Each structure stands twice: as C-alpha cells, then as structure tokens.
GROMACS .gro file of N, CA and C in nm:
model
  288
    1UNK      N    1   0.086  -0.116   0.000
    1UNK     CA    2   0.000   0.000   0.000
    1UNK      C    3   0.091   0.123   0.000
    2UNK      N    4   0.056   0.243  -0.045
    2UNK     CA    5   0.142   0.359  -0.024
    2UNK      C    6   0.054   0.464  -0.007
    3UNK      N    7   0.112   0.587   0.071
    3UNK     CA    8   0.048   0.673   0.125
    3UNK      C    9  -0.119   0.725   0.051
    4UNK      N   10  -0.096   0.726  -0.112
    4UNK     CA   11  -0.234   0.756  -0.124
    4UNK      C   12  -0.372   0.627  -0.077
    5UNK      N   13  -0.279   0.542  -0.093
    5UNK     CA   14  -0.419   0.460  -0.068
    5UNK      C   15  -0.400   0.406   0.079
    6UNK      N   16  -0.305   0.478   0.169
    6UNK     CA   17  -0.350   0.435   0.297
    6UNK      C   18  -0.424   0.514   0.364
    7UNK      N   19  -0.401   0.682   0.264
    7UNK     CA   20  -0.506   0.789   0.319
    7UNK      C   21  -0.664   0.757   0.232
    8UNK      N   22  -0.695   0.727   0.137
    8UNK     CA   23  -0.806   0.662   0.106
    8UNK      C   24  -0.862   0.583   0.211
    9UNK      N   25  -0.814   0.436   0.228
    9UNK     CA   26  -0.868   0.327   0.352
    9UNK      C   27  -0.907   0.425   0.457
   10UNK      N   28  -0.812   0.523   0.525
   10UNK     CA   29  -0.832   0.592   0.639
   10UNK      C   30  -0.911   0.713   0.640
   11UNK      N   31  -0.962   0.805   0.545
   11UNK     CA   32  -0.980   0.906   0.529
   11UNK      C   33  -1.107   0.891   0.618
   12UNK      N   34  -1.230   0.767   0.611
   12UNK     CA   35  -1.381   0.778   0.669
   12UNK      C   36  -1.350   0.746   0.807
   13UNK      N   37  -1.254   0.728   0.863
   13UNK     CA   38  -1.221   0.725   0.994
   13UNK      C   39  -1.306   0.799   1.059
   14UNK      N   40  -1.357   0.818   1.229
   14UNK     CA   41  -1.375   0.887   1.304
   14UNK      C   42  -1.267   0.933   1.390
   15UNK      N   43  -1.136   0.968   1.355
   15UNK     CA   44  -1.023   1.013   1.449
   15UNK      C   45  -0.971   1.130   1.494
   16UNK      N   46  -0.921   1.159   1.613
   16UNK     CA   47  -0.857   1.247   1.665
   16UNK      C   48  -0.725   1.287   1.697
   17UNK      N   49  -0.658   1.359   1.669
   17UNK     CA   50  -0.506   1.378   1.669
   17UNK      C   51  -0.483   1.374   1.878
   18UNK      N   52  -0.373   1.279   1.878
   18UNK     CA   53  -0.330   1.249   1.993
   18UNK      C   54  -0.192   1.210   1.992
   19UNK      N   55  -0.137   1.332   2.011
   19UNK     CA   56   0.013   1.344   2.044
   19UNK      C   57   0.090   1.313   1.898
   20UNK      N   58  -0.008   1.362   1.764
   20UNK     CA   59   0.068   1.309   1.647
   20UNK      C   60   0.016   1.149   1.576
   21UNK      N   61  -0.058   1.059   1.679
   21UNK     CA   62  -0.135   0.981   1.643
   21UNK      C   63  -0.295   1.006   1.609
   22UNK      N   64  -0.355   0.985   1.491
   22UNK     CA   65  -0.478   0.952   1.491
   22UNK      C   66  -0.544   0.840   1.593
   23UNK      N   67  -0.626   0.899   1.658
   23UNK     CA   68  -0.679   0.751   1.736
   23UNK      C   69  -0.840   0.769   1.705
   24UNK      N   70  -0.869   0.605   1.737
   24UNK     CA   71  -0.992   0.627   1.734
   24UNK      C   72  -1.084   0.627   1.783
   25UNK      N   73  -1.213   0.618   1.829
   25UNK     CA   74  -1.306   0.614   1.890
   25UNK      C   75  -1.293   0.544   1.997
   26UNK      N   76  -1.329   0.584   2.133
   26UNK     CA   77  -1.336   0.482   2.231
   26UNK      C   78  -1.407   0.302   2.166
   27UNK      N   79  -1.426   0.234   2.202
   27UNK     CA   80  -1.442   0.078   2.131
   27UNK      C   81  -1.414   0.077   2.014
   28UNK      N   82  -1.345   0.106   1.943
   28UNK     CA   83  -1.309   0.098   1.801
   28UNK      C   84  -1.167   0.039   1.768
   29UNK      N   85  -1.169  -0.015   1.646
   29UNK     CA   86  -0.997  -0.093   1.710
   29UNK      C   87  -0.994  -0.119   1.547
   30UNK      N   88  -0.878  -0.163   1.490
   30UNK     CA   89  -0.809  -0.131   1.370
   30UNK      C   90  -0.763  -0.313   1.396
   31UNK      N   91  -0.715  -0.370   1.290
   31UNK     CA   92  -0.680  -0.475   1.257
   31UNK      C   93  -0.571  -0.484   1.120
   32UNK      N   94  -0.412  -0.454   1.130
   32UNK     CA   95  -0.405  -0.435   1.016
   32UNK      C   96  -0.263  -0.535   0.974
   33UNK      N   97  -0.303  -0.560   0.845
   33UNK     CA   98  -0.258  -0.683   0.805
   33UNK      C   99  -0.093  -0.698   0.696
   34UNK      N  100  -0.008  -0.736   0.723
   34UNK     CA  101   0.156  -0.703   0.690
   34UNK      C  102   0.202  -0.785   0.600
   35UNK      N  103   0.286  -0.794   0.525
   35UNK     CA  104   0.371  -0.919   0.496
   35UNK      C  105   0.456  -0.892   0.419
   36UNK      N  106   0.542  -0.903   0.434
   36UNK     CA  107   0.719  -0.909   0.361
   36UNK      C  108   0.817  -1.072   0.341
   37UNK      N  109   0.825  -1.055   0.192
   37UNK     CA  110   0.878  -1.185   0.142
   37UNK      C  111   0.849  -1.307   0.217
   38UNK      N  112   0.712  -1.329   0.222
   38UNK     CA  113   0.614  -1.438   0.237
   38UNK      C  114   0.575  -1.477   0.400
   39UNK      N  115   0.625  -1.321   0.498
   39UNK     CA  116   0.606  -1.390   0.603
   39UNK      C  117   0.451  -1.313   0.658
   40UNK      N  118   0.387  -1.372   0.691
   40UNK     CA  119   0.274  -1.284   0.740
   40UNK      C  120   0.197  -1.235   0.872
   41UNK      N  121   0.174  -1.122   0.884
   41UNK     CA  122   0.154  -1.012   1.043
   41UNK      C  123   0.035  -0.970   1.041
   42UNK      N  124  -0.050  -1.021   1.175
   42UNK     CA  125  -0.178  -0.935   1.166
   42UNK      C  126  -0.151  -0.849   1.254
   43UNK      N  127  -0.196  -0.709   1.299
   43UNK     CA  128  -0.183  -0.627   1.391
   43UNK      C  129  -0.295  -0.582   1.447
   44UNK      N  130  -0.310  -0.705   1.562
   44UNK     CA  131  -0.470  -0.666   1.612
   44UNK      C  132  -0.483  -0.550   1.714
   45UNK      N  133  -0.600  -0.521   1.713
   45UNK     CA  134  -0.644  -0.401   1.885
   45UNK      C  135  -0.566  -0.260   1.845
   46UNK      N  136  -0.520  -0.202   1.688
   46UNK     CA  137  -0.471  -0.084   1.678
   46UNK      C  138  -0.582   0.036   1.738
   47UNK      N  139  -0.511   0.093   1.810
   47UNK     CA  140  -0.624   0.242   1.848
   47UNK      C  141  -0.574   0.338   1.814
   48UNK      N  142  -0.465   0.342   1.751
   48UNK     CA  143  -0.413   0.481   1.702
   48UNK      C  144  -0.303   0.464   1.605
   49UNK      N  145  -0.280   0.549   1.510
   49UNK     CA  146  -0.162   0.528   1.419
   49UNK      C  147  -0.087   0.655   1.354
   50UNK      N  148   0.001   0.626   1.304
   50UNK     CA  149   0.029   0.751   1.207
   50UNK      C  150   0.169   0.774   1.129
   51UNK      N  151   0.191   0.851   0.986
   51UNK     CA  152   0.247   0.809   0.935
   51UNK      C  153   0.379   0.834   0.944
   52UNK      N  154   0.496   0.807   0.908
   52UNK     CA  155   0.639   0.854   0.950
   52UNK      C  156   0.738   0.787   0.864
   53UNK      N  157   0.707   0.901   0.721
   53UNK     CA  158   0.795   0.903   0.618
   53UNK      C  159   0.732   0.770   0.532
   54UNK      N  160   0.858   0.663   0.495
   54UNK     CA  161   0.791   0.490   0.479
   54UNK      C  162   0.732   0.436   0.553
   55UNK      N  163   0.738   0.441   0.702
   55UNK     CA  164   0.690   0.360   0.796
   55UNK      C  165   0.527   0.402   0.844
   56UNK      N  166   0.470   0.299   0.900
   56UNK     CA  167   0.339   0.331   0.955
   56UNK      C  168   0.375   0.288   1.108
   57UNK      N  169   0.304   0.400   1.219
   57UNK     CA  170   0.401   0.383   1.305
   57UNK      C  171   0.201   0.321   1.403
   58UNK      N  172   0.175   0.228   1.454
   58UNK     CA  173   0.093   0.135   1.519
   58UNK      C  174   0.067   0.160   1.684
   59UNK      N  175  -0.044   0.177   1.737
   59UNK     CA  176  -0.016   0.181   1.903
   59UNK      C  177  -0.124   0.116   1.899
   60UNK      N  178  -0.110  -0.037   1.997
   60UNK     CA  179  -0.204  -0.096   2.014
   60UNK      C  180  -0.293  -0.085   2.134
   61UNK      N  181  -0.412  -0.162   2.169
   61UNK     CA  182  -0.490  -0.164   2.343
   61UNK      C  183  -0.352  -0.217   2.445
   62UNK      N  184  -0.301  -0.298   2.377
   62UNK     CA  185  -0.197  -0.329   2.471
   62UNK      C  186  -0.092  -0.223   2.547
   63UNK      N  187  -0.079  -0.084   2.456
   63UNK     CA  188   0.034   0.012   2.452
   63UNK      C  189   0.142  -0.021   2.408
   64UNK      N  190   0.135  -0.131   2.285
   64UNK     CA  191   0.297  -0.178   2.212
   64UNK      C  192   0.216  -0.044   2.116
   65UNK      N  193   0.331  -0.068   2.093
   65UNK     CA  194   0.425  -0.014   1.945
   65UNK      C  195   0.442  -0.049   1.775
   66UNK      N  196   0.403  -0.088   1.676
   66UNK     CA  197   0.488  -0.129   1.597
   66UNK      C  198   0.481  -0.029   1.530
   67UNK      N  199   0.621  -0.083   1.440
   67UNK     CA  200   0.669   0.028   1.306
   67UNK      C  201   0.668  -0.049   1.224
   68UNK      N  202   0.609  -0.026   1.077
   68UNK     CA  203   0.621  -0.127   0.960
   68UNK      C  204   0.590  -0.028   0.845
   69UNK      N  205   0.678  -0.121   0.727
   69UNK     CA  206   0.680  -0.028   0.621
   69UNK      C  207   0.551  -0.052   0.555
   70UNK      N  208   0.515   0.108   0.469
   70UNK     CA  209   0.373   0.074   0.439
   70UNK      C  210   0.341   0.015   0.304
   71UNK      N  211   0.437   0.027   0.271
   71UNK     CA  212   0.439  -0.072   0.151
   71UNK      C  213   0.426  -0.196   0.158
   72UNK      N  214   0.441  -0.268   0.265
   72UNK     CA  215   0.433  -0.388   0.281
   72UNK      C  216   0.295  -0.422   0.395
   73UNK      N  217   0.226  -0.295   0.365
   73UNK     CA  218   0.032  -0.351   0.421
   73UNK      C  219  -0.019  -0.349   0.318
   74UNK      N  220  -0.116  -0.446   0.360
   74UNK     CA  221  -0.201  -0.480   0.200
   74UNK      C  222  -0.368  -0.487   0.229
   75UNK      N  223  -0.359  -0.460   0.411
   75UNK     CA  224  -0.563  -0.485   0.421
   75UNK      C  225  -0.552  -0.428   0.590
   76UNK      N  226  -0.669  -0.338   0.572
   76UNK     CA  227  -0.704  -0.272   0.721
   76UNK      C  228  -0.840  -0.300   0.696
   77UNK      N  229  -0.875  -0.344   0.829
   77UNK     CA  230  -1.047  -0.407   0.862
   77UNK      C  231  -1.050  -0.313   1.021
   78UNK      N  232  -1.133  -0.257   0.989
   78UNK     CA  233  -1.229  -0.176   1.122
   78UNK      C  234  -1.314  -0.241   1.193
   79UNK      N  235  -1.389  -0.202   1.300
   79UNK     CA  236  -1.434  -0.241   1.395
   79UNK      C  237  -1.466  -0.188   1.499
   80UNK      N  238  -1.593  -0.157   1.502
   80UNK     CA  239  -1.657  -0.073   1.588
   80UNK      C  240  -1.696   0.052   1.543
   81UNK      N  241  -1.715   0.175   1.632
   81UNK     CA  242  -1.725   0.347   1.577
   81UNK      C  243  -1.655   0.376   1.473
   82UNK      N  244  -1.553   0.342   1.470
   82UNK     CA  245  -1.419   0.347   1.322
   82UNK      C  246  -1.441   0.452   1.229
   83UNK      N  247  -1.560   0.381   1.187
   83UNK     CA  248  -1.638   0.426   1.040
   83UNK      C  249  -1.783   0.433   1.040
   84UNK      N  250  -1.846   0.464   1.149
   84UNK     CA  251  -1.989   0.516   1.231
   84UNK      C  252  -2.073   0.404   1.238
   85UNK      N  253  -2.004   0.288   1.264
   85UNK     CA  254  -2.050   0.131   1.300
   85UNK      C  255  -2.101   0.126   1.453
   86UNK      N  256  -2.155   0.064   1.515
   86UNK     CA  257  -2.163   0.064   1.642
   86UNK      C  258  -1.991  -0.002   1.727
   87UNK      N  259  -2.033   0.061   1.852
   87UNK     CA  260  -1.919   0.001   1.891
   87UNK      C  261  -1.894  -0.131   1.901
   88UNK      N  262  -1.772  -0.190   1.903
   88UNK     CA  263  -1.703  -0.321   1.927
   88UNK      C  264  -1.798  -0.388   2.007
   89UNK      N  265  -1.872  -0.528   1.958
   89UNK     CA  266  -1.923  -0.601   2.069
   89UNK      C  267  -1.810  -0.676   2.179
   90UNK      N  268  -1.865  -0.667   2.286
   90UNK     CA  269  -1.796  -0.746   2.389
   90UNK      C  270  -1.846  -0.879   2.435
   91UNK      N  271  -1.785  -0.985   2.471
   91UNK     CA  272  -1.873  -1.132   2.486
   91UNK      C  273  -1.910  -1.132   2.612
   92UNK      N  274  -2.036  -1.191   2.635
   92UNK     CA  275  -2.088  -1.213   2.788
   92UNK      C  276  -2.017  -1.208   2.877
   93UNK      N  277  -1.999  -1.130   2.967
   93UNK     CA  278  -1.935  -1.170   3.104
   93UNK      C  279  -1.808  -1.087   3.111
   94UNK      N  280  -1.759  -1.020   3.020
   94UNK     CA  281  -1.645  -0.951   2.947
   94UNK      C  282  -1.648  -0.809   2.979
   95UNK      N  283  -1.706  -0.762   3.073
   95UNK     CA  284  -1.763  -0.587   3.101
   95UNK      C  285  -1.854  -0.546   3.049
   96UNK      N  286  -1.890  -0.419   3.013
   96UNK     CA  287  -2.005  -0.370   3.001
   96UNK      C  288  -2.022  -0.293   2.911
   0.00000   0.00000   0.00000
C-alpha cells in the first residue's frame, strides 16, 4: 500500500489527533494486516496510528508499538465506531 491509498482506507475514519497519532473512537480498534517476502503479520487491537515518512508507526490496546513499512500492508479491517459502526461487541461476562 502507499500513502495515497493508505489515506483513502483511512480518510472515513472517526479520528482524533493524539500526540501526532490519529486515534480512534473509544471501542473501536483497527486490525491491520503485513507481509514481507512471504512472512505474514496481523496487527490486532490498533487504536491509534500515524504516518512517519515509509513507515506506519501502530499503538495498540496493549500500549505496544509497531513500526512497519507501508508498503508492505495490503488490508485494514475496522471495527466498531471506526467508520460510524456501532461500537465493538464485547462477549458475555467480558464488562459492560
């Protein structure tokens, strides 16, 4: 993917600038998918991202980190408010 079409995928976002990251909606979470010379990366629970030069720089629910080149993403799947979806379901018993 490269910057125009990662600002396409992202443009219907619901996000807010946070410290230089787009983040998104409280329950909303990003899923985004990697691979370089045949090895393959999903990057689940993203809540915020943003771009930095080649790299796409990732902050997950966890508070990791990743950096990956964006040329080498090929699929972002949303989930939840994201894209004015309802929020993220949660499974029974899982909070509220």
């Amino acid at each position: 993917m490269n910057q125009e079409e990662f600002g396409l995928v992202t443009k219907g976002f619901k996000t807010k600038d946070n410290g230089g990251f787009a983040t998104l909606p409280e329950g909303s979470q990003l899923t985004v998918y990697v691979s370089h010379t045949g090895a393959n990366l999903s990057i689940s629970k993203v809540e915020g991202y943003k771009s930095d030069g080649p790299l796409l720089v990732l902050r997950t629910a966890k508070k990791e980190t990743f950096h990956v080149r964006l040329e080498d993403v090929y699929a972002v799947s949303a989930e939840g408010g994201a894209v004015g979806g309802l929020p993220a379901r949660k499974p029974v018993g899982f909070g509220t």
